[in-house]
Coordinates of C-alpha atoms in Angstrom, one line a residue:
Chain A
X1 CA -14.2 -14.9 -22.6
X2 CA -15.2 -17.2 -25.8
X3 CA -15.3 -20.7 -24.7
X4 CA -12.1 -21.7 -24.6
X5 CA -11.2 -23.9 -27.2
X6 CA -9.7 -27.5 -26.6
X7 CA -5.4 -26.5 -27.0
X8 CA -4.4 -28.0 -30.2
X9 CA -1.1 -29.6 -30.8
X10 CA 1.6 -27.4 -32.5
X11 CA 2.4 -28.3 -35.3
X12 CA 5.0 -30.8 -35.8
X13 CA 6.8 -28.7 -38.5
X14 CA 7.1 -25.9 -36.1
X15 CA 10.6 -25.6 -35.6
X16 CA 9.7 -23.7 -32.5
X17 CA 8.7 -25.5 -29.8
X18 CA 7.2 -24.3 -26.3
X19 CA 10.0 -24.5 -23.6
X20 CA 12.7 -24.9 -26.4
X21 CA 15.7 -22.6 -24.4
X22 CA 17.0 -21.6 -27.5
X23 CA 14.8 -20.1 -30.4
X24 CA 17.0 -17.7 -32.0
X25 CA 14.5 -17.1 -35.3
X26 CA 11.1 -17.6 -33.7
X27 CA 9.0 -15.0 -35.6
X28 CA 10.9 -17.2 -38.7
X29 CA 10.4 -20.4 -36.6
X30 CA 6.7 -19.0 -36.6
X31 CA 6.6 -17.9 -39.8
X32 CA 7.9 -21.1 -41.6
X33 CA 10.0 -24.4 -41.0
X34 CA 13.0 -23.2 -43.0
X35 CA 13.7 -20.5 -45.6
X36 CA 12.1 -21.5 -49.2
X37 CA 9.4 -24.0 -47.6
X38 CA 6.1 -23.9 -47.9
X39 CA 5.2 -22.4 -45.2
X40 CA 2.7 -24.5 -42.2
X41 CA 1.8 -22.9 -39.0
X42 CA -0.7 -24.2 -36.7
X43 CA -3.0 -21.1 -34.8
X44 CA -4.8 -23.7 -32.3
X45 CA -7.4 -21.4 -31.3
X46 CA -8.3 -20.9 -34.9
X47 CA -11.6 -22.6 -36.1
X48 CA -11.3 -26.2 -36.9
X49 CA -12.5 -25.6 -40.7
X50 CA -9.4 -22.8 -41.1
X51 CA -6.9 -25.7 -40.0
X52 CA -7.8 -29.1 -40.4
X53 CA -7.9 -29.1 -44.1
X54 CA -4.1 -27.4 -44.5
X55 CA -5.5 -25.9 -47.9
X56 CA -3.0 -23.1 -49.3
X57 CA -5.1 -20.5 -49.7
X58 CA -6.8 -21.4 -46.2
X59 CA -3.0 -20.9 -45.0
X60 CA -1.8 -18.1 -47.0
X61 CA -5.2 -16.4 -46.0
X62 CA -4.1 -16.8 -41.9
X63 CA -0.8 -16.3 -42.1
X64 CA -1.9 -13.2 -43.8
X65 CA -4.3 -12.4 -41.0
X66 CA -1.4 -13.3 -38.2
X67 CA 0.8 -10.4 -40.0
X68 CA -2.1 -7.9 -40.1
X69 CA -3.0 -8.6 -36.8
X70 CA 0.6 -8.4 -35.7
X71 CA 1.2 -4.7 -37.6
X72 CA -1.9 -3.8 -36.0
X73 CA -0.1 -3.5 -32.5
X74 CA 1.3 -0.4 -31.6
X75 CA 4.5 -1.1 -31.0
X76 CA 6.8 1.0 -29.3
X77 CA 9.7 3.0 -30.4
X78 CA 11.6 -0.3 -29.2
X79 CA 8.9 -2.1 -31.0
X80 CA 7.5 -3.4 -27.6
X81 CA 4.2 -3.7 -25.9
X82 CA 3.2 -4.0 -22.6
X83 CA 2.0 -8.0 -22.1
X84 CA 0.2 -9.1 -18.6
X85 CA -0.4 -12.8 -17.9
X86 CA -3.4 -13.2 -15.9
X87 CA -5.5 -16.9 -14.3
X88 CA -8.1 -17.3 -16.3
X89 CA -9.7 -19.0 -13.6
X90 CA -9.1 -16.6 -10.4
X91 CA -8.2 -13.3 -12.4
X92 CA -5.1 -12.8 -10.4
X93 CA -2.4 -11.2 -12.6
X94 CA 0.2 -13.5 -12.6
X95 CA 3.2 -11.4 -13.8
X96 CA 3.6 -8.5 -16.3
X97 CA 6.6 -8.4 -19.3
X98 CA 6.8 -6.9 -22.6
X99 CA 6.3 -8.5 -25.9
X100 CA 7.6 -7.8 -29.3
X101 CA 6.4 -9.2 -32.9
X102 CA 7.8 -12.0 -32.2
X103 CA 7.1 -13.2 -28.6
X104 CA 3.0 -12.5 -29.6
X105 CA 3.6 -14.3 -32.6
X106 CA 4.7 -17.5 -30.8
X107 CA 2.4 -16.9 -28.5
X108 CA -0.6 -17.2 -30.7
X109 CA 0.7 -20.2 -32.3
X110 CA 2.2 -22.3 -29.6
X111 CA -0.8 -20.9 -26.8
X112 CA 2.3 -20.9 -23.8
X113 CA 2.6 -17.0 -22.8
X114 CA 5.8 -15.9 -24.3
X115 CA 7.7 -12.6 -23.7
X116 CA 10.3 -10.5 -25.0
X117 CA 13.2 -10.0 -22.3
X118 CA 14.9 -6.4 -22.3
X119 CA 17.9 -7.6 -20.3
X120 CA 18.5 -10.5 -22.4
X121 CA 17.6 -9.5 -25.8
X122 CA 15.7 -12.8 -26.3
X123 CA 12.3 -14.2 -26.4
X124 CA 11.4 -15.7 -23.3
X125 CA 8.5 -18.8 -22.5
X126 CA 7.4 -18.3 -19.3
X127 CA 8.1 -21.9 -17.9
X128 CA 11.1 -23.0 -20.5
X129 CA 13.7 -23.2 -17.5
X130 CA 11.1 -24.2 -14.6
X131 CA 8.3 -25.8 -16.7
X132 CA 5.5 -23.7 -15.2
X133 CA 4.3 -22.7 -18.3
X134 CA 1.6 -20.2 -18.3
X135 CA -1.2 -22.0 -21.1
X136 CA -2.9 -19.0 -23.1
X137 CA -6.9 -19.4 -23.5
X138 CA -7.3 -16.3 -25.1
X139 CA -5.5 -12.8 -25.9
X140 CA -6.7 -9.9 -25.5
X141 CA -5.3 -6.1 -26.9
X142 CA -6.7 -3.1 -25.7
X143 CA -8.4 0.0 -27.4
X144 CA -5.0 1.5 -28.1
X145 CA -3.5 -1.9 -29.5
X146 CA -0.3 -1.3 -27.0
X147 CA -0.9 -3.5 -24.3
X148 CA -2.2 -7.4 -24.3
X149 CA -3.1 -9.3 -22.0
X150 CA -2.6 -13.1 -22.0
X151 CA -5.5 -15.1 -20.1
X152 CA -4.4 -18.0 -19.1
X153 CA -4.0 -21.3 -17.0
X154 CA -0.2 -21.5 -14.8
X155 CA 1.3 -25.3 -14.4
X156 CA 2.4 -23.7 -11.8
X157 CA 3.7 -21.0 -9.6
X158 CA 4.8 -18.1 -11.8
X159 CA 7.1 -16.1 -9.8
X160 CA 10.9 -17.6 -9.7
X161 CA 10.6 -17.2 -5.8
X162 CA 7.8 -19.5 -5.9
X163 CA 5.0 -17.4 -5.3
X164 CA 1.7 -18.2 -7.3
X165 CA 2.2 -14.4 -8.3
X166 CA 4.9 -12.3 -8.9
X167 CA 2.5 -9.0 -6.7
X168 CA 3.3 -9.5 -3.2
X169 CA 4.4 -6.4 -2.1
X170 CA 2.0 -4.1 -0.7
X171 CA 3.0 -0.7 -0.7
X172 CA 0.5 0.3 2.3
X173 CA 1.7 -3.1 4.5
X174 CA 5.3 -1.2 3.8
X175 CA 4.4 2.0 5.0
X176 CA 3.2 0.1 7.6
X177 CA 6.7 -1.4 8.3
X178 CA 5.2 -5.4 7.4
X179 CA 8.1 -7.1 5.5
X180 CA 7.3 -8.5 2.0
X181 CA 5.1 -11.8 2.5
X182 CA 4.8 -14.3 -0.3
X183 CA 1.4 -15.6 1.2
X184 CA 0.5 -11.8 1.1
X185 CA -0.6 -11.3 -2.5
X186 CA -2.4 -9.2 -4.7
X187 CA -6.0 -10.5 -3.5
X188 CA -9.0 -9.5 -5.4
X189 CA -12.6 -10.1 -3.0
X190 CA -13.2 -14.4 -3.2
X191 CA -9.8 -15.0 -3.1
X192 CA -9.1 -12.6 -0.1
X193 CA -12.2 -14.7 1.8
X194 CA -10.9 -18.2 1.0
X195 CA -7.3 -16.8 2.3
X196 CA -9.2 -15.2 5.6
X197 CA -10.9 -18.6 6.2
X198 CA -7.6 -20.5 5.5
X199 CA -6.1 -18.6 8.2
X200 CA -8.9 -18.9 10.8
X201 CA -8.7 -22.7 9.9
X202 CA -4.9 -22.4 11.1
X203 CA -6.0 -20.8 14.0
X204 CA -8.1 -23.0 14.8
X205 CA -5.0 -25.5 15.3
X206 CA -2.4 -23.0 16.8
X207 CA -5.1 -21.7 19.4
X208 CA -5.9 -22.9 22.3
X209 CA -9.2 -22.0 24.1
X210 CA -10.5 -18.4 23.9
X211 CA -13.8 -17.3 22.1
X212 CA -13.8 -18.7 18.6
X213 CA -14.9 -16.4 16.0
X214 CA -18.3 -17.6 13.6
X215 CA -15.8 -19.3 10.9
X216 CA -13.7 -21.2 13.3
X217 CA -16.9 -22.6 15.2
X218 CA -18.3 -23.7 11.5
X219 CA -14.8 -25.0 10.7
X220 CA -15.3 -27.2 13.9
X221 CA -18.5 -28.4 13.7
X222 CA -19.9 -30.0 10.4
X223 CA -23.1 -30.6 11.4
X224 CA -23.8 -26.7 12.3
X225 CA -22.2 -25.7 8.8
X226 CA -24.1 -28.1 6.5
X227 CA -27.7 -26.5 8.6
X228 CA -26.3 -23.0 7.9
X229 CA -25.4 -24.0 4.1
X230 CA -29.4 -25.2 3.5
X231 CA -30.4 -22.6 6.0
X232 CA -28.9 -19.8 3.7
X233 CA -30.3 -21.7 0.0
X234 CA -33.2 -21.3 1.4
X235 CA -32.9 -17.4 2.5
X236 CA -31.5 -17.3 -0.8
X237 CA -34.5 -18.6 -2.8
X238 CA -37.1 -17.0 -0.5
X239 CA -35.6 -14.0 -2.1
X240 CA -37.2 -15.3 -5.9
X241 CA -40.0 -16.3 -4.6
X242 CA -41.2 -13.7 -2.3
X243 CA -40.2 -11.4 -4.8
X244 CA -37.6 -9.4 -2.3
X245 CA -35.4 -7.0 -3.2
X246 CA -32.1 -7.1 -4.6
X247 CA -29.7 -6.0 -1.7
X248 CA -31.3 -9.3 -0.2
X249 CA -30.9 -11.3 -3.2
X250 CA -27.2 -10.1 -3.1
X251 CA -26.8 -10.5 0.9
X252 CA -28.3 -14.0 0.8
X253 CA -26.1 -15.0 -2.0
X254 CA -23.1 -13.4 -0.1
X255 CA -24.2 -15.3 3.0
X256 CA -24.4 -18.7 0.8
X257 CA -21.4 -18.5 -0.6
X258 CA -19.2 -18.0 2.7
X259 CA -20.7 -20.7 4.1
X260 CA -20.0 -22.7 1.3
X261 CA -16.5 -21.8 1.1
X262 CA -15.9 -22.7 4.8
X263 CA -16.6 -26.1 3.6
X264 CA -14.3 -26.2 0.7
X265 CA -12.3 -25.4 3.4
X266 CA -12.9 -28.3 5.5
X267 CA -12.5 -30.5 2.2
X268 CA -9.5 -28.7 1.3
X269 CA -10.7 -27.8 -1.9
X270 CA -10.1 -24.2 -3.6
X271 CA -12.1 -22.2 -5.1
X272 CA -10.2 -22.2 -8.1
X273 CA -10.7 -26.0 -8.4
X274 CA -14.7 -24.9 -8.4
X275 CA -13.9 -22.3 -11.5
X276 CA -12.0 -25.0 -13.5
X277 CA -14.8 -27.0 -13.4
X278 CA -17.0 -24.5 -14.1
X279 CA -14.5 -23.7 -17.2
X280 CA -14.2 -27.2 -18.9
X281 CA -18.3 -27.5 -18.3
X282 CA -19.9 -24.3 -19.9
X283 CA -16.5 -24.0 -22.8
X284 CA -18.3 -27.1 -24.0
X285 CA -21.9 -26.5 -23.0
X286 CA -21.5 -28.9 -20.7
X287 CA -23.4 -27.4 -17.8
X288 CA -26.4 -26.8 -19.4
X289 CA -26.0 -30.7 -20.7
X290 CA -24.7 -32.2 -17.6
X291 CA -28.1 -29.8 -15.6
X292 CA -30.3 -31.2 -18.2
X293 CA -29.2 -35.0 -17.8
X294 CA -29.7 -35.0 -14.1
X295 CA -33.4 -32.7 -14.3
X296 CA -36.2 -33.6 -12.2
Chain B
X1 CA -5.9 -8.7 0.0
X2 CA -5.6 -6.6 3.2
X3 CA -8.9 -5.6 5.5
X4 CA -9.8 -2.8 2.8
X5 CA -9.4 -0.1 5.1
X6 CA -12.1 2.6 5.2
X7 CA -11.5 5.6 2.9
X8 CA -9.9 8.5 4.8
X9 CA -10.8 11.6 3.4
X10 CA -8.0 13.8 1.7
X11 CA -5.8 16.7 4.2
X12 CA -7.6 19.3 3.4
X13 CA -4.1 20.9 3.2
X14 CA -2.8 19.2 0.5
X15 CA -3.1 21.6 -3.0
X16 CA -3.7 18.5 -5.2
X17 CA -7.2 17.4 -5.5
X18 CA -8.3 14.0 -6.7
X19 CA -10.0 15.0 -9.9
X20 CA -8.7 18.3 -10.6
X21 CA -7.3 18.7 -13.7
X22 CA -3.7 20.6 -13.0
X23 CA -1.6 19.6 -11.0
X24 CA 1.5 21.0 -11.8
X25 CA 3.5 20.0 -9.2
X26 CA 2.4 17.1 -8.0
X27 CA 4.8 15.4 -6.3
X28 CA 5.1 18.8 -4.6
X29 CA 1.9 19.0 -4.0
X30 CA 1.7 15.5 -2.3
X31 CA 4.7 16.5 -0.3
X32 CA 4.3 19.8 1.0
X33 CA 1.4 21.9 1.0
X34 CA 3.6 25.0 0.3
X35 CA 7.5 25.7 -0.1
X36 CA 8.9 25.9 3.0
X37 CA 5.7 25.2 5.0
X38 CA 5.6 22.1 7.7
X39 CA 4.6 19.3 5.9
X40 CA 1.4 17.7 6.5
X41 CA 0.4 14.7 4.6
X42 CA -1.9 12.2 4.7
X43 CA -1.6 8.5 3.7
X44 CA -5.2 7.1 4.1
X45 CA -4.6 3.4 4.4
X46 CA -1.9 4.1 6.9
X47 CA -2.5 3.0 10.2
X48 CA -5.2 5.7 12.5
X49 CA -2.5 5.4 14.9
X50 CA 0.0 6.8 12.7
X51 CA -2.2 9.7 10.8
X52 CA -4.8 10.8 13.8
X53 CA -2.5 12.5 16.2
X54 CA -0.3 14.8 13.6
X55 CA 2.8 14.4 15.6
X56 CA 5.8 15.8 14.2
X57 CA 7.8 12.9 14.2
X58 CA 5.0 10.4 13.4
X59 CA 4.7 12.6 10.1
X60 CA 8.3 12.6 9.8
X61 CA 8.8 9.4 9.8
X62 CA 5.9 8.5 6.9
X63 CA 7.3 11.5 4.6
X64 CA 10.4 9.7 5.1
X65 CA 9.3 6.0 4.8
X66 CA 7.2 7.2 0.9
X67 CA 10.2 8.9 -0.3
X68 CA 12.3 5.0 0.2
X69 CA 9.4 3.3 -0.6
X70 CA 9.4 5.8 -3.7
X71 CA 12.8 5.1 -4.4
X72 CA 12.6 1.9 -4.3
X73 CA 10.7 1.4 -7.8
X74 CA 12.6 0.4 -10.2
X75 CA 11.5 3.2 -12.5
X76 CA 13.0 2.6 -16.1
X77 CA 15.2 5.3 -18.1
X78 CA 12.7 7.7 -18.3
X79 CA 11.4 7.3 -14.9
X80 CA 8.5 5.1 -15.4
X81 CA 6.9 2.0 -14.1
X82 CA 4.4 -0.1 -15.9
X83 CA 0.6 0.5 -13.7
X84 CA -2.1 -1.6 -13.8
X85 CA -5.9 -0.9 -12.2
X86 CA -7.3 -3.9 -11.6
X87 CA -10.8 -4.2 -10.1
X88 CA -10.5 -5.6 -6.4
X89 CA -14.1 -7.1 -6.6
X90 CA -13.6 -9.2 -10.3
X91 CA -10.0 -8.9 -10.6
X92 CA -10.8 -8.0 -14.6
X93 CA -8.1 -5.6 -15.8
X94 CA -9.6 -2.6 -16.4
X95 CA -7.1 -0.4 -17.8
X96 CA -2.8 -0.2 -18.1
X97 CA -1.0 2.9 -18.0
X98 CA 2.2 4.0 -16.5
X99 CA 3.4 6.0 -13.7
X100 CA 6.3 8.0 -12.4
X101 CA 7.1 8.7 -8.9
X102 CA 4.7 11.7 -8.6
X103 CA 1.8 9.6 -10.2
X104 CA 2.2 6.9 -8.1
X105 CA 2.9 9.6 -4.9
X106 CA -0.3 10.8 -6.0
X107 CA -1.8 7.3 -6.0
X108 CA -0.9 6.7 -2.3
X109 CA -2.0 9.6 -1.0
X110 CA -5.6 10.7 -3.4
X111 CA -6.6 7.0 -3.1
X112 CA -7.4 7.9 -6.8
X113 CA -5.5 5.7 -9.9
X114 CA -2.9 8.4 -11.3
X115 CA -1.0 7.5 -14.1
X116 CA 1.9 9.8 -16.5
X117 CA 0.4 10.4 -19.7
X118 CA 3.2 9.9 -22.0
X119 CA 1.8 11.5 -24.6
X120 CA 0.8 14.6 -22.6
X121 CA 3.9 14.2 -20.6
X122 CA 1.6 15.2 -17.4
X123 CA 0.1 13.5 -14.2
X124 CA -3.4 12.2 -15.0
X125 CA -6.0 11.1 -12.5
X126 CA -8.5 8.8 -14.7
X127 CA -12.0 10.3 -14.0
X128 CA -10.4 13.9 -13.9
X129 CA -12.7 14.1 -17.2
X130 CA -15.2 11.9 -16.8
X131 CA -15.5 11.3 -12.9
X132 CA -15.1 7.6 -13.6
X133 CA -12.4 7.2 -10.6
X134 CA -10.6 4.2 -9.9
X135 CA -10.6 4.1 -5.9
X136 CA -7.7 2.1 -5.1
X137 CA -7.7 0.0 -2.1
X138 CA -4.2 -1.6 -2.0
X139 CA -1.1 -1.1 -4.3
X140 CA 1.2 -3.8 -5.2
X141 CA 5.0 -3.7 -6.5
X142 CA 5.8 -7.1 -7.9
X143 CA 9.2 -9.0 -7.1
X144 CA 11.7 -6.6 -9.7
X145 CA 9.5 -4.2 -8.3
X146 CA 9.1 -2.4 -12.0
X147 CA 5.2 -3.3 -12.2
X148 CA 2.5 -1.7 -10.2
X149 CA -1.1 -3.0 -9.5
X150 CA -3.7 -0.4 -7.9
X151 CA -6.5 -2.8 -7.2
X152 CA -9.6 -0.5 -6.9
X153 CA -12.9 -0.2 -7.7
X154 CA -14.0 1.6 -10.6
X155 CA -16.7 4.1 -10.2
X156 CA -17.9 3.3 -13.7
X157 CA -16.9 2.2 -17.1
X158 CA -13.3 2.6 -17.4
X159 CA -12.3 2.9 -21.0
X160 CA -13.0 6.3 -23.0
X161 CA -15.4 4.4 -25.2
X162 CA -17.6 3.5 -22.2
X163 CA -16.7 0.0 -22.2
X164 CA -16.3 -1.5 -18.5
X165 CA -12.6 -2.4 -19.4
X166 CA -10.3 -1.4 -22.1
X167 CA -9.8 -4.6 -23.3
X168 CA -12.0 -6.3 -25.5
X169 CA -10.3 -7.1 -28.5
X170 CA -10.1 -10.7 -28.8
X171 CA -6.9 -11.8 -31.0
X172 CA -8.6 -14.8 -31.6
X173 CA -11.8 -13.5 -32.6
X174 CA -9.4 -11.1 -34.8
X175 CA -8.0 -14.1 -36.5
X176 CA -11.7 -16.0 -37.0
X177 CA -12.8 -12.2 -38.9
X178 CA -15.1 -11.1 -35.6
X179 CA -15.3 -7.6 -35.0
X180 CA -14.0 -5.9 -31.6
X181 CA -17.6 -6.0 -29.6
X182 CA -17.2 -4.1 -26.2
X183 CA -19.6 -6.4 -24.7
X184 CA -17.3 -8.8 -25.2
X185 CA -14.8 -8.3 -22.9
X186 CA -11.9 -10.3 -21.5
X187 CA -13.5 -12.6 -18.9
X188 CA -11.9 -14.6 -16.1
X189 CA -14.2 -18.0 -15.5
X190 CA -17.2 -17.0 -13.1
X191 CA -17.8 -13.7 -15.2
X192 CA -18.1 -15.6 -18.3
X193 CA -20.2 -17.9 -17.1
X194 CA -22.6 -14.9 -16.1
X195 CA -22.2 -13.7 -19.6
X196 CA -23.5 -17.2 -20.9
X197 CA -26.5 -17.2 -18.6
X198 CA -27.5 -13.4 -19.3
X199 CA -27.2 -14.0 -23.1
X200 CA -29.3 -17.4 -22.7
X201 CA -31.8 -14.9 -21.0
X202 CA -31.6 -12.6 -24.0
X203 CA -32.2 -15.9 -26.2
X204 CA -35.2 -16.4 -24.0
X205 CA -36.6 -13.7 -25.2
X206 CA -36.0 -13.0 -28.9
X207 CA -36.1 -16.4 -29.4
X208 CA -39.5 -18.3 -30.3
X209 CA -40.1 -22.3 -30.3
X210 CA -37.5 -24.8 -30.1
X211 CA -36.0 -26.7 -27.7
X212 CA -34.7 -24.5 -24.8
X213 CA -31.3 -24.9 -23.1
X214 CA -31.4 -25.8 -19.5
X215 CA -30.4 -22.7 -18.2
X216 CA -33.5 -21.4 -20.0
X217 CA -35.8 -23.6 -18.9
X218 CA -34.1 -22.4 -15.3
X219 CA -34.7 -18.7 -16.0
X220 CA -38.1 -19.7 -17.1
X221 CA -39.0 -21.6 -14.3
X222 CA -38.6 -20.3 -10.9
X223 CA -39.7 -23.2 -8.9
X224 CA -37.7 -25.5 -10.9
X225 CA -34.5 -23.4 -9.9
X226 CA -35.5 -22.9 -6.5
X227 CA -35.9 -26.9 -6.4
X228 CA -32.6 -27.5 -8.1
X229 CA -30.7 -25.1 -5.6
X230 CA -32.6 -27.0 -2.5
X231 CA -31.0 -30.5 -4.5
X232 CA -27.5 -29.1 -5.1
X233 CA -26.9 -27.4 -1.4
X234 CA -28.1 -30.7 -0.5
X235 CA -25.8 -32.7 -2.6
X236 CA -22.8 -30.4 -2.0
X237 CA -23.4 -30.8 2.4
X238 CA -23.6 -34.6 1.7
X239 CA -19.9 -34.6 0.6
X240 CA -19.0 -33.5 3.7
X241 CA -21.3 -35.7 5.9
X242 CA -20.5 -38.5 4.0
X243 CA -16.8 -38.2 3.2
X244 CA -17.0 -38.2 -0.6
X245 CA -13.9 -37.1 -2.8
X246 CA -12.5 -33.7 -3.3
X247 CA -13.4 -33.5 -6.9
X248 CA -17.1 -34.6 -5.8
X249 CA -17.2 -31.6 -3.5
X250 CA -15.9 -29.5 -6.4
X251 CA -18.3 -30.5 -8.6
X252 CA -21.7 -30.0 -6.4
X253 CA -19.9 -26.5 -5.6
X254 CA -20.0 -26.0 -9.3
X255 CA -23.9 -27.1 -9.8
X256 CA -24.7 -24.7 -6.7
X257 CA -23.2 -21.9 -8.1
X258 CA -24.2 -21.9 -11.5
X259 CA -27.4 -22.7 -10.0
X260 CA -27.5 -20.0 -7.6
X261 CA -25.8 -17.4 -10.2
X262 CA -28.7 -18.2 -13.0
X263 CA -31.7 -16.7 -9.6
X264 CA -29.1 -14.2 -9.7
X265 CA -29.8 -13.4 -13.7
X266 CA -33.4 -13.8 -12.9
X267 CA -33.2 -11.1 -9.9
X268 CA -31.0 -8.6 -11.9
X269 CA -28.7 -9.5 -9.5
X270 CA -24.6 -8.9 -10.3
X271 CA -22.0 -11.4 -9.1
X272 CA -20.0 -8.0 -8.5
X273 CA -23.0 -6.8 -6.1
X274 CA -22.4 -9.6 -4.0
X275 CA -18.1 -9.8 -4.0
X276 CA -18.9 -6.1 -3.1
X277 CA -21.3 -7.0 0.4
X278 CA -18.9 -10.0 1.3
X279 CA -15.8 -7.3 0.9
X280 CA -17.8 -4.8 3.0
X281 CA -18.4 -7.5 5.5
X282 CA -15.3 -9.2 6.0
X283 CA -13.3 -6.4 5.9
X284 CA -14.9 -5.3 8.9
X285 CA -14.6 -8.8 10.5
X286 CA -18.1 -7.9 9.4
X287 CA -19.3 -11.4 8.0
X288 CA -18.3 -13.5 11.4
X289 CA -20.5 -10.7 13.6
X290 CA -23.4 -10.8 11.1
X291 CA -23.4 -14.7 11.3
X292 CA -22.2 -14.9 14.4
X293 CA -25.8 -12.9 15.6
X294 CA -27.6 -15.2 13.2
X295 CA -26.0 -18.3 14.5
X296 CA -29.2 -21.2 15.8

């Protein structure tokens, strides 16, 4: 991923505007204010030299680009493309619609995922009717130009039945006979450990006595978790400097990072708070500036 | 995420081999070894109580519960679904197809991401050709149930061009006049800020005097990064011991694991190498055991 750039506004001449429910015209919307007008589109993502100076042939030259990008899609024969909508922060895929010209178009320019619905016959903001609006970073096609993907930040859940994600059915928990669960989604490795620790952290409540398992003892006692947290840095640097090998690097690292999650646990923090600020640091090079005012 | 359940290997009876290049009959093939002949299936992930005895019933029962679950896609006119592999250790998107019943028949049962080749208009396993399997762990309907995830893990690059992913065509970029760079794929957060520090370590390298980032004066300086991991372990416990904010706790679990990721760099160490022990562990309960014998 590119450092995300900072969203720009849309522009103000934009006839077109995110969450609008009615946008009968958009790729026109997109394309100019009204029939005849000179034409001003905003492409926030675009460098600050292609847009800040509002120069015609800067415009003409990337509204150009928008329409050769656009014809570069293999659409198809319904002059759709497959469009996923995925956290930039966790990777979980949020939801997964079709886009036309248009939709893509709109989504470049106003950065809020936008899609083309089949059963309505309409362009579609994810987040127009429940303002969970899903705020594009970046876009990505694939080597066959026929399927995009739009990386992205949710306001909120995604699915209208209020799930983060709109993947909660697991075909082998059916098979299995479990019912649909909306706190069952599509979990890729972190996200599937933070869940496993929320739930042994729940246990810890609804359980009475019994043998608790490692997490729910470190959930219950802060003092052994921060010893195990500095325990495992160390194994974890002893790795580097004892020149070990790299399953152990990778074993220590896995043993730090549980341990550290049990206690975003007990803070109630996620994970995917961590990535955000992770995110807004290193877009701006603010990591390495941040590291380098606080150095020994 | 389920417990990834262990691999199960293939019946031996079924005629359709993961990686063999005709299948005719797939959906056949998945469902009956032969015309006429008992049926005998297996469905790895199932349940070893519900695929180790071979009971009659017990089969009958699973044959039966596929075909609903089977028919309970909403395939489209032509009797496709949208499919997406997704990586279960880094959640990147590594490819989107489509599949029809027997394809995603196939999927349940191989363990192997099959797709329908529209183009072909045949079942296709991806790594048939080039033994790149995708060896899906859990498959996921979403709410219209119309869009499929099989969240796997890649045996290698998945795109035909040996990239990792198949998408790495930046619109943005596009717009700003980059060209498509396969090493610049679409990256959720944590991966791209393991992008940023290997490329700093590149810098480190081809680059002469000047003043060095702080993640290159960390990659240079292994006692300095041991030190600062030591400091930010230690600054992340204290906002537990001493009650500080959430967004503190956040932030320290930030600086540890950027921290902690750049010895990764220096070790040659892949954040996907250690999702992949923490997976292996705590899908076994694994993780609690192995602490829980480590515990003071």
């Amino acid at each position: 991923m590119a450092p995300a750039p900072a969203a720009a506004p849309v522009s103000s001449s934009s006839a077109c505007r995110a969450g609008g429910t009615s946008c009968p015209n958009s790729r026109a919307a997109v394309a100019a204010s009204a029939p005849g007008r000179r034409r001003r589109k905003t492409y926030p993502a675009v460098s600050a030299a292609a847009t800040s100076a509002w120069s015609a042939p800067q415009e003409i030259a990337l509204d150009s680009k928008v329409d050769m990008l656009l014809d570069s899609v293999k659409w198809d024969s319904k002059g759709l493309a497959v469009a996923i909508a995925q956290n930039v922060d966790t990777g979980a895929i949020l939801m997964q619609g079709f886009a036309n010209k248009e939709a893509l178009a709109k989504t470049i320019s106003t950065r809020k995922a936008t899609f083309f619905s089949r059963s309505r016959s309409s362009l579609w903001t994810k987040g127009e009717t429940s303002m969970n609006f899903i705020n594009v970073h970046d876009i990505f096609l694939d080597c066959d130009r026929d399927s995009i993907i739009y990386l992205g930040k949710p306001d909120g859940p995604t699915c209208h039945t209020g799930a983060e994600t709109c993947y909660y059915s697991s075909v082998y928990d059916d098979l299995q006979g479990s019912k649909p669960n909306e706190d069952r989604q599509v979990m890729t490795t972190l996200y599937s450990l933070e869940d496993t620790i929320s739930r042994r952290q729940e246990e810890t409540i609804t359980e009475g006595s019994g043998k608790p398992s490692w997490t729910k003892k470190l959930l219950l006692d802060n003092q052994l978790l921060c010893s195990k947290i500095r325990e495992e840095a160390g194994e974890l640097i002893q790795t580097l400097l004892e020149n070990e090998d790299q399953s152990r690097t990778a074993s220590e690292m896995a043993d730090l990072l549980y341990h550290a999650m049990v206690l975003l646990r007990v803070k109630d923090v996620k994970m995917e708070e961590v990535l955000e600020v992770l995110r807004k640091r290193f877009s701006q090079s603010g990591i390495e500036e941040k590291a380098s005012r606080n150095k020994p």
